[in-house]
Amino acid sequence: MEGIFARLVVLAASGMLLTGLIVLWRKGVPAYIAAFTWQSWLLSGMTAAVGYLGGEPQLYLVAVILLLLKGIALPALLRATDRRFSTRRELLAYVNTETSLIVGGMLVLFAYVLTEPWMAMTKLPTRAALPVAMALLFVSLFIIVSRKKAITQVIGFLMLENSIALLAVVGTYGVPLLVELGVFLDALMGFLVMQIFLYDIHETFETLEVDQLARLKH
Amino acid sequence: MTTRGVPLALAVATAGYLAGAVAALLARSSRGARWAAAAGASLGSLAALVLAVQVLVTGAPVDAGIPGLLAVAGGVVVRLDGLGAFFLAIVSIIGLPAAVYGAGYSADETTGHLRSLGFMLNMFLFGMSLVTCAGNVLTFVLGWEVMSLASYFLVMVETGDPETQSAGLWYIAMTHFGLVLLLPMFFLLSSSGGGASFADLRLGAGMLTPAMRNVVFILAVLAFGSKAGVVPLHVWLPRAHPAAPSHVSALMSGVMIKLGIYGLVRVTLDVLGGGVVWWGGLLLAVGSVSALLGVLYALMEHDLKRLLAYHSVENIGIILIGFGAALVLDGYGLRSAALVGFAASLFHTLNHACFKALLFLGAGSVLRQTHTRNMEQMGGLITRMPQTALLFLVGAVAIAALPPLNGFASEWMVFQTLLAGAQIPRPELAVGIPMAVGMLALTSGLAAACFVKAFGVTFLAMPRSERAAQAREAPLSMRAAMALLASACVVLGLGASMTVPVLYRALEGLGGVSPAAAAATPGLWVEGAGRLAYVSPPLLAASLAVVVFLGWLAVRRALGRARLTDTWGCGRIGQTPRMEYTASAFAEPLRRVFAELYRPAEDLTVSTHPESRYFIRSITYTSEVHPWFEAVIYDPIIGGVRRASTEVRRLQGGSAHLYLLYVVAALLGALGWVWWS
C-alpha cells in the first residue's frame, strides 16, 4: 500500500512538472491554458489521494476548492481573456525553445541537488516528490522571467502557486487549512490584479508584450 | 520627585506647539495663519521655559512619557535633567522672540506659504524641545529628525530659487550624513547594555573596551559636529542660513546648531563620562580651527546673512575650545578648572544663542526693507531705522566680545580655562594651549573688525541704493522681539556672576562633576599658579559708563566751539555714496594678509574713452573668495557618489523581466548558498 501510494504521488507530481515543461516547448496560449488545467486537476487529485492515504480529511476540502478554482474557474477566465485580446498564436520569448528546455533540465537537476538533504531528513512516504515539486517551482519562475507576453506570465504565476501548493502537500501533508485558503485567495487576488493590468497594458500599448513597459522608465 | 505642576508645564508646552502647528494649517486668512503660529509657539516656549527653570531651580529631573507609543523601540520617554533643561531654556528663550518676530516678518507672504511656514515653525520648535527632553534613544532620534526635516522645509520656503534648491540639497545631505553616523553610535552604546534609555547607555558605555569608546567618541564628533557646523562639516551653514526666512535663520543658528553641542556634551561627558585627554585635545584643535576659519571667511562676505552664518561657525569653535580644554583639564585631574571650562562652553552656547538670534533678526529687518542681502547696497540705515540699528549694535558689541555684554563674559571664562591649562607640565600642551590662546585672541580681534564692517557699512554713512534710502522702521512685533533678545544680552553680561552658578547646577551629576564641587567652584575666576584672575562685569560696566560720560562731557564742551558741516571731500562739492568706504575696501588689507588662505579671484576691467585712454568711463573690480578646501574635500566625494549612482542605475534596466530575473537569481543564489554551506 505504502509503495503504491509513493509511486502514485511521484507520478502525479511528475505529470505536473511535465505540464510545466510543456509551456517551455509549445507555442500558443490555448496550449498553455490546457497545460495549466491539466496541472490543476492533477494537483487536486493528488491532494485528495494524500488526504485519503495520509488520514487528513481536511485535504478533501482543499482538493475540492482547488478543482473548482484552479481546475475550472481560472482556466475559463484565462480563455476569456485570450479571446478578448485575440493574441497572436506565435508567442515571443527571450530564450528560444531549445535553450529553454536545456535551462529547464538544469533547473530540475538543481532542484534534485538542493532537496537532497531535505529528503534525507524526512520520513514521509511522499518524499520522492519533493524534488519534483521544487523543480516545478523553478520552472514556473523561469517561465515568468523568460516570456514576453503578459498572459504567459500570468500562467507562469499560477503554475508557481500550484507548485507551492504541491510542495506543501508532499512536504508536510498540507499546511493548515486556514493558510491554504489564504494562499488560494492570494492567488485569486493576484490573478484579478493581473487581469486588470493586462487590460490596461493592452489599452495603453496596443500589445501585451511586457517589454514595452520599459518605455515607462524615466 | 515630580510635583504636579511640572508635568502640567510639559503638557502645555506640547499642546502649545502642536496646537500652533494645526491652527496655522487650518487658518483661513494670512493674518490668522501668522498669529495662530506665533501664539502656539509663544505658549509652547513659555511653558517649556517654566519647565526648564523649575528643573534648574529644584535640581530634580522630570520624568514622563508615552511608553505605549512605538513600544517596540522602547516607547517615547521624557527625562529632563539639568543639562537638558539648560538647553530647553535656550530653545524657549530664542523660540519666543523668533515666533513673535515671524508674525510681523512674514506679513508679505501668501496665505498658502504662511500655513506651511507656521506649521513647520511649530514642529521645528517641538522637535528641538523633544531632543532636549529625550530620555531614550528613540525619543532623541525622533526629535532630532522632526527638527531636521522641519528645518529643511523651512529652508526651502522659496523653492523656486536655484540657490535655495542648492542650499536645501547641501543641508539635507549633511543632515543625513549626521544621522547615518548617529545611529551606529547609539547601536554601539546600547549593544553591550540592556535597554536604550540614557541610563542604560551609561551602563553600556562602562562595559565597552577603550577602543570602542574611542570609536563612539569619533562617531559622536562627526555626527553632532555636522549639525553644529564645525570645520570642515560647516558647508551647509553659509548656504542654508541665508536661504531661510530670518526668524528661521535665527532659530537654526541660535538654537539648532547648539543641539549638536548638546548631543556632544551628552554623549562625551554624560554617557561616556569624559576623562580621555586626547578627546579634549581633538576638540580643542577642531574648535580653534573652526573659530579662526569661521571669522576669516566671515570677513570676506558682503552678504549680511552669510556673514552671520560664518560667525556661527566661529562661535561653535569657541564653544568647542572651552569644552575641549575642560576635557583636557579633567583628564589631568584639575576638576575645579575643568568645571569652569564646561560652564564656559555652556555659557557661551547660551550667549551666542541670544546675540546671534538678535543679529539675524536685525539682519532680517534690514533686508525686509532693502530687499537685498548685499551690504554694498545698504548704508545710512541708522537714520531710517534708528531702533533696529541700536539693537543690531547691541548684538554686534556682544558678538565682538566687548565688555560689559555677555559675549565678553563667556569668552573671558574660555580664556581662563585655557590659561589654567598652563599648569599641566606636558610638552604637547605647553605648545598646544598657547597656540589655542593665540588663535582665540586673533579670532576675537577679527570678529570685532568684522562687526565694525557689518555695522558700519550697513547702517552708517549714506544710503547706497534707492531701497536703502527709502527704508522704514520695522513693525512693533519685530522690534519687540529684538529688544527682548538685546535685554537678554545685557542681563546675561551684567549678571554673569549670577548666571554661572546656574550652569554649575546644569552640569551636576555629569561625568565626574559632583554637586559639592559644583557648589565649591566660585564665579568667574580660577586659581592660576597662585594668582586670581577676577573680573566683575558690573564693575567694568560702571567704569565704562564713567568713561563714556566723561567723553560725552568733553564732546559737549568741544561742540560749543565747533560748527557742524559735511565731511571734507577733498574739495569736491557734494557727497555721493560712491565716495564711501565699501565693505570690500574695508576687508582688503586682511585679504592681502591672508591671501594664501583666501586665494581670491580678482578681476579689474577698465573701460576708457575711445578718443583717449586718459579718460576713463568705468572701472569694474570684482574679487571673489571661494573656500578652496571645500572643493578639495567635497568635490571627490560628490564625484564618487555621482559615479557610483550612475553605475547602480544600470540595475534599473526598465524591463520587468530583468527585475523578475533579479528576484529569481536572488532566490536561487540564496538556496545555493544554503546548500553549499
PDB file of N, CA, C and O in Angstrom, chain B residues 499-551:
ATOM      1  N   THR B 499      24.557  84.046  36.747  1.00  0.00           N
ATOM      2  CA  THR B 499      24.221  83.003  35.769  1.00  0.00           C
ATOM      3  C   THR B 499      25.097  81.778  35.944  1.00  0.00           C
ATOM      4  O   THR B 499      24.628  80.655  35.793  1.00  0.00           O
ATOM      5  N   VAL B 500      26.375  82.023  36.270  1.00  0.00           N
ATOM      6  CA  VAL B 500      27.327  80.912  36.281  1.00  0.00           C
ATOM      7  C   VAL B 500      26.947  79.815  37.279  1.00  0.00           C
ATOM      8  O   VAL B 500      27.034  78.630  36.943  1.00  0.00           O
ATOM      9  N   PRO B 501      26.483  80.133  38.498  1.00  0.00           N
ATOM     10  CA  PRO B 501      26.045  79.046  39.381  1.00  0.00           C
ATOM     11  C   PRO B 501      24.941  78.182  38.788  1.00  0.00           C
ATOM     12  O   PRO B 501      24.896  76.972  39.038  1.00  0.00           O
ATOM     13  N   VAL B 502      24.067  78.793  37.992  1.00  0.00           N
ATOM     14  CA  VAL B 502      23.018  78.008  37.325  1.00  0.00           C
ATOM     15  C   VAL B 502      23.657  76.993  36.377  1.00  0.00           C
ATOM     16  O   VAL B 502      23.202  75.854  36.262  1.00  0.00           O
ATOM     17  N   LEU B 503      24.737  77.414  35.711  1.00  0.00           N
ATOM     18  CA  LEU B 503      25.418  76.499  34.790  1.00  0.00           C
ATOM     19  C   LEU B 503      26.018  75.328  35.556  1.00  0.00           C
ATOM     20  O   LEU B 503      25.958  74.182  35.105  1.00  0.00           O
ATOM     21  N   TYR B 504      26.592  75.609  36.720  1.00  0.00           N
ATOM     22  CA  TYR B 504      27.152  74.513  37.513  1.00  0.00           C
ATOM     23  C   TYR B 504      26.055  73.541  37.901  1.00  0.00           C
ATOM     24  O   TYR B 504      26.248  72.335  37.916  1.00  0.00           O
ATOM     25  N   ARG B 505      24.883  74.087  38.185  1.00  0.00           N
ATOM     26  CA  ARG B 505      23.759  73.221  38.552  1.00  0.00           C
ATOM     27  C   ARG B 505      23.365  72.335  37.365  1.00  0.00           C
ATOM     28  O   ARG B 505      23.063  71.158  37.526  1.00  0.00           O
ATOM     29  N   ALA B 506      23.413  72.929  36.152  1.00  0.00           N
ATOM     30  CA  ALA B 506      23.080  72.146  34.962  1.00  0.00           C
ATOM     31  C   ALA B 506      24.078  71.017  34.757  1.00  0.00           C
ATOM     32  O   ALA B 506      23.745  69.975  34.210  1.00  0.00           O
ATOM     33  N   LEU B 507      25.320  71.240  35.211  1.00  0.00           N
ATOM     34  CA  LEU B 507      26.366  70.239  34.993  1.00  0.00           C
ATOM     35  C   LEU B 507      26.414  69.190  36.092  1.00  0.00           C
ATOM     36  O   LEU B 507      27.145  68.209  35.970  1.00  0.00           O
ATOM     37  N   GLU B 508      25.632  69.385  37.133  1.00  0.00           N
ATOM     38  CA  GLU B 508      25.679  68.461  38.268  1.00  0.00           C
ATOM     39  C   GLU B 508      25.408  67.033  37.839  1.00  0.00           C
ATOM     40  O   GLU B 508      24.475  66.758  37.099  1.00  0.00           O
ATOM     41  N   GLY B 509      26.230  66.140  38.355  1.00  0.00           N
ATOM     42  CA  GLY B 509      25.973  64.723  38.112  1.00  0.00           C
ATOM     43  C   GLY B 509      26.482  64.222  36.779  1.00  0.00           C
ATOM     44  O   GLY B 509      26.357  63.053  36.468  1.00  0.00           O
ATOM     45  N   LEU B 510      27.056  65.095  35.933  1.00  0.00           N
ATOM     46  CA  LEU B 510      27.588  64.644  34.639  1.00  0.00           C
ATOM     47  C   LEU B 510      29.057  64.301  34.797  1.00  0.00           C
ATOM     48  O   LEU B 510      29.802  65.054  35.440  1.00  0.00           O
ATOM     49  N   GLY B 511      29.472  63.198  34.200  1.00  0.00           N
ATOM     50  CA  GLY B 511      30.875  62.822  34.252  1.00  0.00           C
ATOM     51  C   GLY B 511      31.349  62.796  35.687  1.00  0.00           C
ATOM     52  O   GLY B 511      30.747  62.181  36.557  1.00  0.00           O
ATOM     53  N   GLY B 512      32.422  63.494  35.965  1.00  0.00           N
ATOM     54  CA  GLY B 512      32.942  63.472  37.323  1.00  0.00           C
ATOM     55  C   GLY B 512      32.471  64.636  38.166  1.00  0.00           C
ATOM     56  O   GLY B 512      33.016  64.894  39.234  1.00  0.00           O
ATOM     57  N   VAL B 513      31.479  65.400  37.680  1.00  0.00           N
ATOM     58  CA  VAL B 513      31.084  66.607  38.387  1.00  0.00           C
ATOM     59  C   VAL B 513      30.175  66.234  39.555  1.00  0.00           C
ATOM     60  O   VAL B 513      29.094  65.704  39.365  1.00  0.00           O
ATOM     61  N   SER B 514      30.626  66.517  40.743  1.00  0.00           N
ATOM     62  CA  SER B 514      29.781  66.241  41.906  1.00  0.00           C
ATOM     63  C   SER B 514      29.111  67.534  42.340  1.00  0.00           C
ATOM     64  O   SER B 514      29.621  68.621  42.078  1.00  0.00           O
ATOM     65  N   PRO B 515      27.952  67.425  42.966  1.00  0.00           N
ATOM     66  CA  PRO B 515      27.261  68.630  43.404  1.00  0.00           C
ATOM     67  C   PRO B 515      28.133  69.480  44.326  1.00  0.00           C
ATOM     68  O   PRO B 515      28.103  70.711  44.252  1.00  0.00           O
ATOM     69  N   ALA B 516      28.952  68.812  45.158  1.00  0.00           N
ATOM     70  CA  ALA B 516      29.783  69.561  46.086  1.00  0.00           C
ATOM     71  C   ALA B 516      30.807  70.405  45.333  1.00  0.00           C
ATOM     72  O   ALA B 516      30.992  71.594  45.610  1.00  0.00           O
ATOM     73  N   ALA B 517      31.441  69.779  44.311  1.00  0.00           N
ATOM     74  CA  ALA B 517      32.422  70.515  43.522  1.00  0.00           C
ATOM     75  C   ALA B 517      31.748  71.685  42.821  1.00  0.00           C
ATOM     76  O   ALA B 517      32.304  72.787  42.726  1.00  0.00           O
ATOM     77  N   ALA B 518      30.530  71.429  42.345  1.00  0.00           N
ATOM     78  CA  ALA B 518      29.813  72.484  41.652  1.00  0.00           C
ATOM     79  C   ALA B 518      29.551  73.654  42.587  1.00  0.00           C
ATOM     80  O   ALA B 518      29.669  74.815  42.207  1.00  0.00           O
ATOM     81  N   ALA B 519      29.197  73.337  43.830  1.00  0.00           N
ATOM     82  CA  ALA B 519      28.901  74.407  44.763  1.00  0.00           C
ATOM     83  C   ALA B 519      30.173  75.138  45.188  1.00  0.00           C
ATOM     84  O   ALA B 519      30.147  76.335  45.451  1.00  0.00           O
ATOM     85  N   ALA B 520      31.294  74.390  45.244  1.00  0.00           N
ATOM     86  CA  ALA B 520      32.515  74.998  45.764  1.00  0.00           C
ATOM     87  C   ALA B 520      33.214  75.878  44.740  1.00  0.00           C
ATOM     88  O   ALA B 520      34.001  76.739  45.114  1.00  0.00           O
ATOM     89  N   THR B 521      32.934  75.669  43.439  1.00  0.00           N
ATOM     90  CA  THR B 521      33.656  76.447  42.435  1.00  0.00           C
ATOM     91  C   THR B 521      33.069  77.857  42.364  1.00  0.00           C
ATOM     92  O   THR B 521      31.873  78.016  42.167  1.00  0.00           O
ATOM     93  N   PRO B 522      33.917  78.833  42.544  1.00  0.00           N
ATOM     94  CA  PRO B 522      33.392  80.192  42.556  1.00  0.00           C
ATOM     95  C   PRO B 522      33.076  80.715  41.170  1.00  0.00           C
ATOM     96  O   PRO B 522      33.256  80.013  40.178  1.00  0.00           O
ATOM     97  N   GLY B 523      32.610  81.931  41.151  1.00  0.00           N
ATOM     98  CA  GLY B 523      32.057  82.508  39.928  1.00  0.00           C
ATOM     99  C   GLY B 523      32.981  82.584  38.739  1.00  0.00           C
ATOM    100  O   GLY B 523      33.128  81.611  38.008  1.00  0.00           O
ATOM    101  N   LEU B 524      33.596  83.695  38.535  1.00  0.00           N
ATOM    102  CA  LEU B 524      34.278  83.913  37.270  1.00  0.00           C
ATOM    103  C   LEU B 524      35.786  83.900  37.406  1.00  0.00           C
ATOM    104  O   LEU B 524      36.483  84.547  36.661  1.00  0.00           O
ATOM    105  N   TRP B 525      36.295  83.237  38.370  1.00  0.00           N
ATOM    106  CA  TRP B 525      37.746  83.231  38.465  1.00  0.00           C
ATOM    107  C   TRP B 525      38.256  81.829  38.676  1.00  0.00           C
ATOM    108  O   TRP B 525      37.531  80.943  39.091  1.00  0.00           O
ATOM    109  N   VAL B 526      39.505  81.630  38.354  1.00  0.00           N
ATOM    110  CA  VAL B 526      40.132  80.347  38.655  1.00  0.00           C
ATOM    111  C   VAL B 526      41.474  80.631  39.307  1.00  0.00           C
ATOM    112  O   VAL B 526      42.046  81.706  39.156  1.00  0.00           O
ATOM    113  N   GLU B 527      41.970  79.622  40.005  1.00  0.00           N
ATOM    114  CA  GLU B 527      43.292  79.769  40.598  1.00  0.00           C
ATOM    115  C   GLU B 527      44.311  79.388  39.547  1.00  0.00           C
ATOM    116  O   GLU B 527      44.333  78.260  39.082  1.00  0.00           O
ATOM    117  N   GLY B 528      45.150  80.312  39.159  1.00  0.00           N
ATOM    118  CA  GLY B 528      46.172  80.009  38.173  1.00  0.00           C
ATOM    119  C   GLY B 528      47.523  80.295  38.790  1.00  0.00           C
ATOM    120  O   GLY B 528      47.926  81.453  38.881  1.00  0.00           O
ATOM    121  N   ALA B 529      48.232  79.259  39.225  1.00  0.00           N
ATOM    122  CA  ALA B 529      49.564  79.388  39.819  1.00  0.00           C
ATOM    123  C   ALA B 529      49.592  80.489  40.877  1.00  0.00           C
ATOM    124  O   ALA B 529      50.436  81.379  40.852  1.00  0.00           O
ATOM    125  N   GLY B 530      48.634  80.435  41.775  1.00  0.00           N
ATOM    126  CA  GLY B 530      48.627  81.355  42.905  1.00  0.00           C
ATOM    127  C   GLY B 530      48.044  82.719  42.595  1.00  0.00           C
ATOM    128  O   GLY B 530      47.907  83.561  43.485  1.00  0.00           O
ATOM    129  N   ARG B 531      47.698  82.970  41.342  1.00  0.00           N
ATOM    130  CA  ARG B 531      47.123  84.278  41.034  1.00  0.00           C
ATOM    131  C   ARG B 531      45.611  84.133  40.911  1.00  0.00           C
ATOM    132  O   ARG B 531      45.093  83.074  40.563  1.00  0.00           O
ATOM    133  N   LEU B 532      44.931  85.191  41.158  1.00  0.00           N
ATOM    134  CA  LEU B 532      43.491  85.202  40.942  1.00  0.00           C
ATOM    135  C   LEU B 532      43.202  86.098  39.751  1.00  0.00           C
ATOM    136  O   LEU B 532      43.686  87.228  39.684  1.00  0.00           O
ATOM    137  N   ALA B 533      42.462  85.546  38.821  1.00  0.00           N
ATOM    138  CA  ALA B 533      42.091  86.357  37.666  1.00  0.00           C
ATOM    139  C   ALA B 533      40.607  86.663  37.803  1.00  0.00           C
ATOM    140  O   ALA B 533      39.756  85.858  37.443  1.00  0.00           O
ATOM    141  N   TYR B 534      40.309  87.785  38.377  1.00  0.00           N
ATOM    142  CA  TYR B 534      38.926  88.078  38.693  1.00  0.00           C
ATOM    143  C   TYR B 534      38.449  89.240  37.841  1.00  0.00           C
ATOM    144  O   TYR B 534      39.181  90.194  37.605  1.00  0.00           O
ATOM    145  N   VAL B 535      37.238  89.134  37.403  1.00  0.00           N
ATOM    146  CA  VAL B 535      36.676  90.262  36.657  1.00  0.00           C
ATOM    147  C   VAL B 535      35.210  90.383  37.048  1.00  0.00           C
ATOM    148  O   VAL B 535      34.496  89.401  37.208  1.00  0.00           O
ATOM    149  N   SER B 536      34.781  91.599  37.248  1.00  0.00           N
ATOM    150  CA  SER B 536      33.391  91.829  37.598  1.00  0.00           C
ATOM    151  C   SER B 536      32.721  92.628  36.489  1.00  0.00           C
ATOM    152  O   SER B 536      33.025  93.802  36.304  1.00  0.00           O
ATOM    153  N   PRO B 537      31.854  92.008  35.728  1.00  0.00           N
ATOM    154  CA  PRO B 537      31.206  92.735  34.639  1.00  0.00           C
ATOM    155  C   PRO B 537      30.471  93.998  35.101  1.00  0.00           C
ATOM    156  O   PRO B 537      30.574  95.036  34.431  1.00  0.00           O
ATOM    157  N   PRO B 538      29.742  93.977  36.230  1.00  0.00           N
ATOM    158  CA  PRO B 538      29.086  95.229  36.633  1.00  0.00           C
ATOM    159  C   PRO B 538      30.094  96.356  36.890  1.00  0.00           C
ATOM    160  O   PRO B 538      29.867  97.510  36.513  1.00  0.00           O
ATOM    161  N   LEU B 539      31.233  95.961  37.503  1.00  0.00           N
ATOM    162  CA  LEU B 539      32.256  96.980  37.775  1.00  0.00           C
ATOM    163  C   LEU B 539      32.800  97.546  36.469  1.00  0.00           C
ATOM    164  O   LEU B 539      32.966  98.766  36.304  1.00  0.00           O
ATOM    165  N   LEU B 540      33.053  96.639  35.529  1.00  0.00           N
ATOM    166  CA  LEU B 540      33.531  97.070  34.215  1.00  0.00           C
ATOM    167  C   LEU B 540      32.515  98.001  33.567  1.00  0.00           C
ATOM    168  O   LEU B 540      32.872  99.045  33.000  1.00  0.00           O
ATOM    169  N   ALA B 541      31.245  97.603  33.677  1.00  0.00           N
ATOM    170  CA  ALA B 541      30.196  98.402  33.062  1.00  0.00           C
ATOM    171  C   ALA B 541      30.165  99.781  33.686  1.00  0.00           C
ATOM    172  O   ALA B 541      30.034 100.804  32.993  1.00  0.00           O
ATOM    173  N   ALA B 542      30.329  99.819  35.016  1.00  0.00           N
ATOM    174  CA  ALA B 542      30.292 101.101  35.689  1.00  0.00           C
ATOM    175  C   ALA B 542      31.452 101.973  35.241  1.00  0.00           C
ATOM    176  O   ALA B 542      31.273 103.166  34.927  1.00  0.00           O
ATOM    177  N   SER B 543      32.649 101.381  35.163  1.00  0.00           N
ATOM    178  CA  SER B 543      33.783 102.203  34.760  1.00  0.00           C
ATOM    179  C   SER B 543      33.630 102.654  33.312  1.00  0.00           C
ATOM    180  O   SER B 543      33.979 103.795  32.960  1.00  0.00           O
ATOM    181  N   LEU B 544      33.089 101.768  32.466  1.00  0.00           N
ATOM    182  CA  LEU B 544      32.834 102.167  31.082  1.00  0.00           C
ATOM    183  C   LEU B 544      31.863 103.334  31.024  1.00  0.00           C
ATOM    184  O   LEU B 544      32.047 104.290  30.261  1.00  0.00           O
ATOM    185  N   ALA B 545      30.825 103.232  31.871  1.00  0.00           N
ATOM    186  CA  ALA B 545      29.827 104.297  31.875  1.00  0.00           C
ATOM    187  C   ALA B 545      30.463 105.619  32.277  1.00  0.00           C
ATOM    188  O   ALA B 545      30.168 106.671  31.697  1.00  0.00           O
ATOM    189  N   VAL B 546      31.359 105.537  33.251  1.00  0.00           N
ATOM    190  CA  VAL B 546      32.036 106.769  33.685  1.00  0.00           C
ATOM    191  C   VAL B 546      32.849 107.346  32.533  1.00  0.00           C
ATOM    192  O   VAL B 546      32.784 108.550  32.237  1.00  0.00           O
ATOM    193  N   VAL B 547      33.589 106.469  31.857  1.00  0.00           N
ATOM    194  CA  VAL B 547      34.426 106.941  30.746  1.00  0.00           C
ATOM    195  C   VAL B 547      33.555 107.568  29.655  1.00  0.00           C
ATOM    196  O   VAL B 547      33.850 108.659  29.137  1.00  0.00           O
ATOM    197  N   VAL B 548      32.459 106.870  29.331  1.00  0.00           N
ATOM    198  CA  VAL B 548      31.583 107.377  28.274  1.00  0.00           C
ATOM    199  C   VAL B 548      31.004 108.728  28.684  1.00  0.00           C
ATOM    200  O   VAL B 548      30.926 109.679  27.892  1.00  0.00           O
ATOM    201  N   PHE B 549      30.619 108.828  29.962  1.00  0.00           N
ATOM    202  CA  PHE B 549      30.027 110.077  30.443  1.00  0.00           C
ATOM    203  C   PHE B 549      31.043 111.213  30.355  1.00  0.00           C
ATOM    204  O   PHE B 549      30.731 112.302  29.861  1.00  0.00           O
ATOM    205  N   LEU B 550      32.276 110.932  30.783  1.00  0.00           N
ATOM    206  CA  LEU B 550      33.318 111.957  30.708  1.00  0.00           C
ATOM    207  C   LEU B 550      33.564 112.358  29.264  1.00  0.00           C
ATOM    208  O   LEU B 550      33.689 113.548  28.944  1.00  0.00           O
ATOM    209  N   GLY B 551      33.598 111.335  28.389  1.00  0.00           N
ATOM    210  CA  GLY B 551      33.813 111.625  26.974  1.00  0.00           C
ATOM    211  C   GLY B 551      32.691 112.484  26.416  1.00  0.00           C
ATOM    212  O   GLY B 551      32.923 113.453  25.673  1.00  0.00           O
TER     213      GLY B 551
END
